[in-house]
Amino acid sequence: PRRKLPVAVNPVGTTVLEAGAISLLLLESFDKDGKLHPLPNSSGRTEFIEGMVYAMSEALPCARRLFWKCYNIKKEDRDRETIEKMITDQWHPTISDHLLRHLKDGQQFYLGANFSAADIPFAYALFIAEMTGEDLFGDP
């Protein structure tokens, strides 16, 4: 409708345009046994939804902005001041600090010991950011 991808139509015919909403819709429709997400009224449900929304609305856009500032530019030719400011002002508070809070005490996945759909967009954000070649978990 808005020439935008992704797009989905939910079971009642409503068009859904936001990737995070589409992800949640697909989980609710097809993961009936809760293998990839906590079912309603179960432990970890609120944290899962918060993680999915945060990853899609904050983490992925932050990683993409950083990637495009570095894309196809040799490290020595990059605008160091801009890159360092993005890492300090955007990457650390948006992704690094958030993930470190959730992956504390050797926790392997976003919700603890079990892999969930919330791990996917965070992993994708980390993959995008790693392609910059910048030291994102140390000091900028």
mmCIF file of C-alpha atoms in Angstrom:
data_model
loop_
_atom_site.group_PDB
_atom_site.id
_atom_site.type_symbol
_atom_site.label_atom_id
_atom_site.label_comp_id
_atom_site.label_asym_id
_atom_site.label_seq_id
_atom_site.Cartn_x
_atom_site.Cartn_y
_atom_site.Cartn_z
ATOM 1 C CA PRO A 1 0.000 0.000 0.000
ATOM 2 C CA ARG A 2 2.763 2.494 0.822
ATOM 3 C CA ARG A 3 5.221 0.735 -1.507
ATOM 4 C CA LYS A 4 6.985 -0.503 1.589
ATOM 5 C CA LEU A 5 8.440 -3.899 2.487
ATOM 6 C CA PRO A 6 7.907 -5.956 4.524
ATOM 7 C CA VAL A 7 4.139 -6.134 4.451
ATOM 8 C CA ALA A 8 1.694 -8.729 5.726
ATOM 9 C CA VAL A 9 -2.052 -9.101 5.985
ATOM 10 C CA ASN A 10 -3.306 -10.500 9.285
ATOM 11 C CA PRO A 11 -6.065 -13.145 9.478
ATOM 12 C CA VAL A 12 -8.834 -10.512 9.710
ATOM 13 C CA GLY A 13 -7.547 -8.646 6.640
ATOM 14 C CA THR A 14 -5.669 -5.756 8.238
ATOM 15 C CA THR A 15 -2.464 -4.729 6.467
ATOM 16 C CA VAL A 16 0.576 -4.734 8.759
ATOM 17 C CA LEU A 17 3.599 -2.709 7.624
ATOM 18 C CA GLU A 18 6.051 -2.695 10.531
ATOM 19 C CA ALA A 19 8.636 -5.498 10.685
ATOM 20 C CA GLY A 20 8.377 -5.870 14.459
ATOM 21 C CA ALA A 21 4.593 -6.110 14.340
ATOM 22 C CA ILE A 22 4.824 -8.648 11.502
ATOM 23 C CA SER A 23 7.278 -10.712 13.564
ATOM 24 C CA LEU A 24 4.939 -10.709 16.575
ATOM 25 C CA LEU A 25 1.944 -11.501 14.359
ATOM 26 C CA LEU A 26 3.756 -14.489 12.817
ATOM 27 C CA LEU A 27 4.796 -15.757 16.245
ATOM 28 C CA GLU A 28 1.262 -15.460 17.618
ATOM 29 C CA SER A 29 -0.148 -17.175 14.529
ATOM 30 C CA PHE A 30 2.328 -20.021 14.038
ATOM 31 C CA ASP A 31 4.289 -20.600 17.271
ATOM 32 C CA LYS A 32 1.309 -21.945 19.203
ATOM 33 C CA ASP A 33 3.472 -24.014 21.565
ATOM 34 C CA GLY A 34 5.770 -21.114 22.483
ATOM 35 C CA LYS A 35 9.072 -22.538 21.259
ATOM 36 C CA LEU A 36 10.268 -19.134 20.030
ATOM 37 C CA HIS A 37 8.345 -16.782 22.296
ATOM 38 C CA PRO A 38 6.708 -16.810 25.720
ATOM 39 C CA LEU A 39 2.971 -17.339 25.385
ATOM 40 C CA PRO A 40 0.510 -14.847 26.917
ATOM 41 C CA ASN A 41 0.476 -14.907 30.719
ATOM 42 C CA SER A 42 3.757 -16.833 30.906
ATOM 43 C CA SER A 43 7.060 -15.943 32.520
ATOM 44 C CA GLY A 44 9.267 -13.662 30.448
ATOM 45 C CA ARG A 45 6.438 -12.441 28.185
ATOM 46 C CA THR A 46 6.811 -8.745 29.016
ATOM 47 C CA GLU A 47 10.610 -8.861 28.726
ATOM 48 C CA PHE A 48 10.282 -10.659 25.381
ATOM 49 C CA ILE A 49 7.904 -8.075 23.898
ATOM 50 C CA GLU A 50 10.085 -5.249 25.210
ATOM 51 C CA GLY A 51 13.144 -6.876 23.633
ATOM 52 C CA MET A 52 11.459 -7.393 20.261
ATOM 53 C CA VAL A 53 10.173 -3.827 20.112
ATOM 54 C CA TYR A 54 13.487 -2.403 21.330
ATOM 55 C CA ALA A 55 15.523 -4.425 18.843
ATOM 56 C CA MET A 56 13.364 -3.417 15.886
ATOM 57 C CA SER A 57 12.863 0.253 16.790
ATOM 58 C CA GLU A 58 16.212 1.119 18.396
ATOM 59 C CA ALA A 59 18.966 -1.471 17.944
ATOM 60 C CA LEU A 60 18.588 -2.201 14.233
ATOM 61 C CA PRO A 61 18.259 1.458 13.157
ATOM 62 C CA CYS A 62 21.289 2.369 15.295
ATOM 63 C CA ALA A 63 23.373 -0.412 13.740
ATOM 64 C CA ARG A 64 22.276 0.606 10.237
ATOM 65 C CA ARG A 65 23.211 4.267 10.804
ATOM 66 C CA LEU A 66 26.659 3.251 11.976
ATOM 67 C CA PHE A 67 27.072 0.827 9.070
ATOM 68 C CA TRP A 68 26.226 3.479 6.476
ATOM 69 C CA LYS A 69 28.762 5.898 7.994
ATOM 70 C CA CYS A 70 31.434 3.228 7.457
ATOM 71 C CA TYR A 71 30.244 1.443 4.326
ATOM 72 C CA ASN A 72 32.823 1.235 1.556
ATOM 73 C CA ILE A 73 35.127 3.723 3.328
ATOM 74 C CA LYS A 74 38.590 2.614 4.390
ATOM 75 C CA LYS A 75 38.988 2.834 8.148
ATOM 76 C CA GLU A 76 41.731 5.449 7.824
ATOM 77 C CA ASP A 77 39.527 7.615 5.554
ATOM 78 C CA ARG A 78 36.468 7.624 7.832
ATOM 79 C CA ASP A 79 35.328 10.697 9.705
ATOM 80 C CA ARG A 80 36.732 9.558 13.079
ATOM 81 C CA GLU A 81 35.025 12.321 15.051
ATOM 82 C CA THR A 82 31.573 11.399 13.694
ATOM 83 C CA ILE A 83 32.139 7.651 14.097
ATOM 84 C CA GLU A 84 33.400 8.003 17.677
ATOM 85 C CA LYS A 85 30.483 10.271 18.554
ATOM 86 C CA MET A 86 28.025 7.737 17.112
ATOM 87 C CA ILE A 87 29.641 4.930 19.089
ATOM 88 C CA THR A 88 29.646 6.937 22.318
ATOM 89 C CA ASP A 89 26.277 8.679 21.987
ATOM 90 C CA GLN A 90 24.259 6.065 20.098
ATOM 91 C CA TRP A 91 25.828 2.597 20.042
ATOM 92 C CA HIS A 92 26.820 2.296 23.709
ATOM 93 C CA PRO A 93 23.579 3.558 25.268
ATOM 94 C CA THR A 94 21.324 1.977 22.628
ATOM 95 C CA ILE A 95 22.768 -1.475 22.020
ATOM 96 C CA SER A 96 25.870 -2.230 24.029
ATOM 97 C CA ASP A 97 24.544 -1.183 27.441
ATOM 98 C CA HIS A 98 21.117 -2.747 26.802
ATOM 99 C CA LEU A 99 22.536 -6.112 25.758
ATOM 100 C CA LEU A 100 25.102 -6.187 28.547
ATOM 101 C CA ARG A 101 22.275 -5.671 31.076
ATOM 102 C CA HIS A 102 20.350 -8.596 29.578
ATOM 103 C CA LEU A 103 23.320 -10.898 29.054
ATOM 104 C CA LYS A 104 24.634 -10.579 32.596
ATOM 105 C CA ASP A 105 26.082 -13.428 34.623
ATOM 106 C CA GLY A 106 26.980 -15.474 31.556
ATOM 107 C CA GLN A 107 23.404 -15.532 30.296
ATOM 108 C CA GLN A 108 23.593 -16.931 26.767
ATOM 109 C CA PHE A 109 20.339 -15.597 25.307
ATOM 110 C CA TYR A 110 18.198 -12.492 25.698
ATOM 111 C CA LEU A 111 15.647 -14.269 27.908
ATOM 112 C CA GLY A 112 18.176 -16.407 29.763
ATOM 113 C CA ALA A 113 18.973 -20.019 29.014
ATOM 114 C CA ASN A 114 16.547 -20.423 26.105
ATOM 115 C CA PHE A 115 16.830 -19.048 22.585
ATOM 116 C CA SER A 116 13.840 -16.931 21.550
ATOM 117 C CA ALA A 117 12.780 -14.857 18.579
ATOM 118 C CA ALA A 118 14.070 -11.781 20.461
ATOM 119 C CA ASP A 119 17.622 -13.026 19.905
ATOM 120 C CA ILE A 120 17.240 -12.811 16.117
ATOM 121 C CA PRO A 121 16.944 -9.032 15.589
ATOM 122 C CA PHE A 122 19.661 -8.372 18.180
ATOM 123 C CA ALA A 123 21.978 -10.838 16.434
ATOM 124 C CA TYR A 124 21.217 -9.151 13.119
ATOM 125 C CA ALA A 125 22.025 -5.723 14.599
ATOM 126 C CA LEU A 126 25.325 -7.092 15.927
ATOM 127 C CA PHE A 127 26.102 -8.651 12.540
ATOM 128 C CA ILE A 128 25.463 -5.353 10.743
ATOM 129 C CA ALA A 129 27.566 -3.445 13.260
ATOM 130 C CA GLU A 130 30.422 -5.941 13.120
ATOM 131 C CA MET A 131 30.739 -5.290 9.393
ATOM 132 C CA THR A 132 31.923 -1.754 10.237
ATOM 133 C CA GLY A 133 35.193 -3.097 11.643
ATOM 134 C CA GLU A 134 34.902 -0.654 14.557
ATOM 135 C CA ASP A 135 35.641 -1.598 18.179
ATOM 136 C CA LEU A 136 32.084 -1.393 19.463
ATOM 137 C CA PHE A 137 32.398 -3.088 22.830
ATOM 138 C CA GLY A 138 35.577 -1.366 23.938
ATOM 139 C CA ASP A 139 36.289 2.307 24.313
ATOM 140 C CA PRO A 140 35.678 4.306 21.109
#
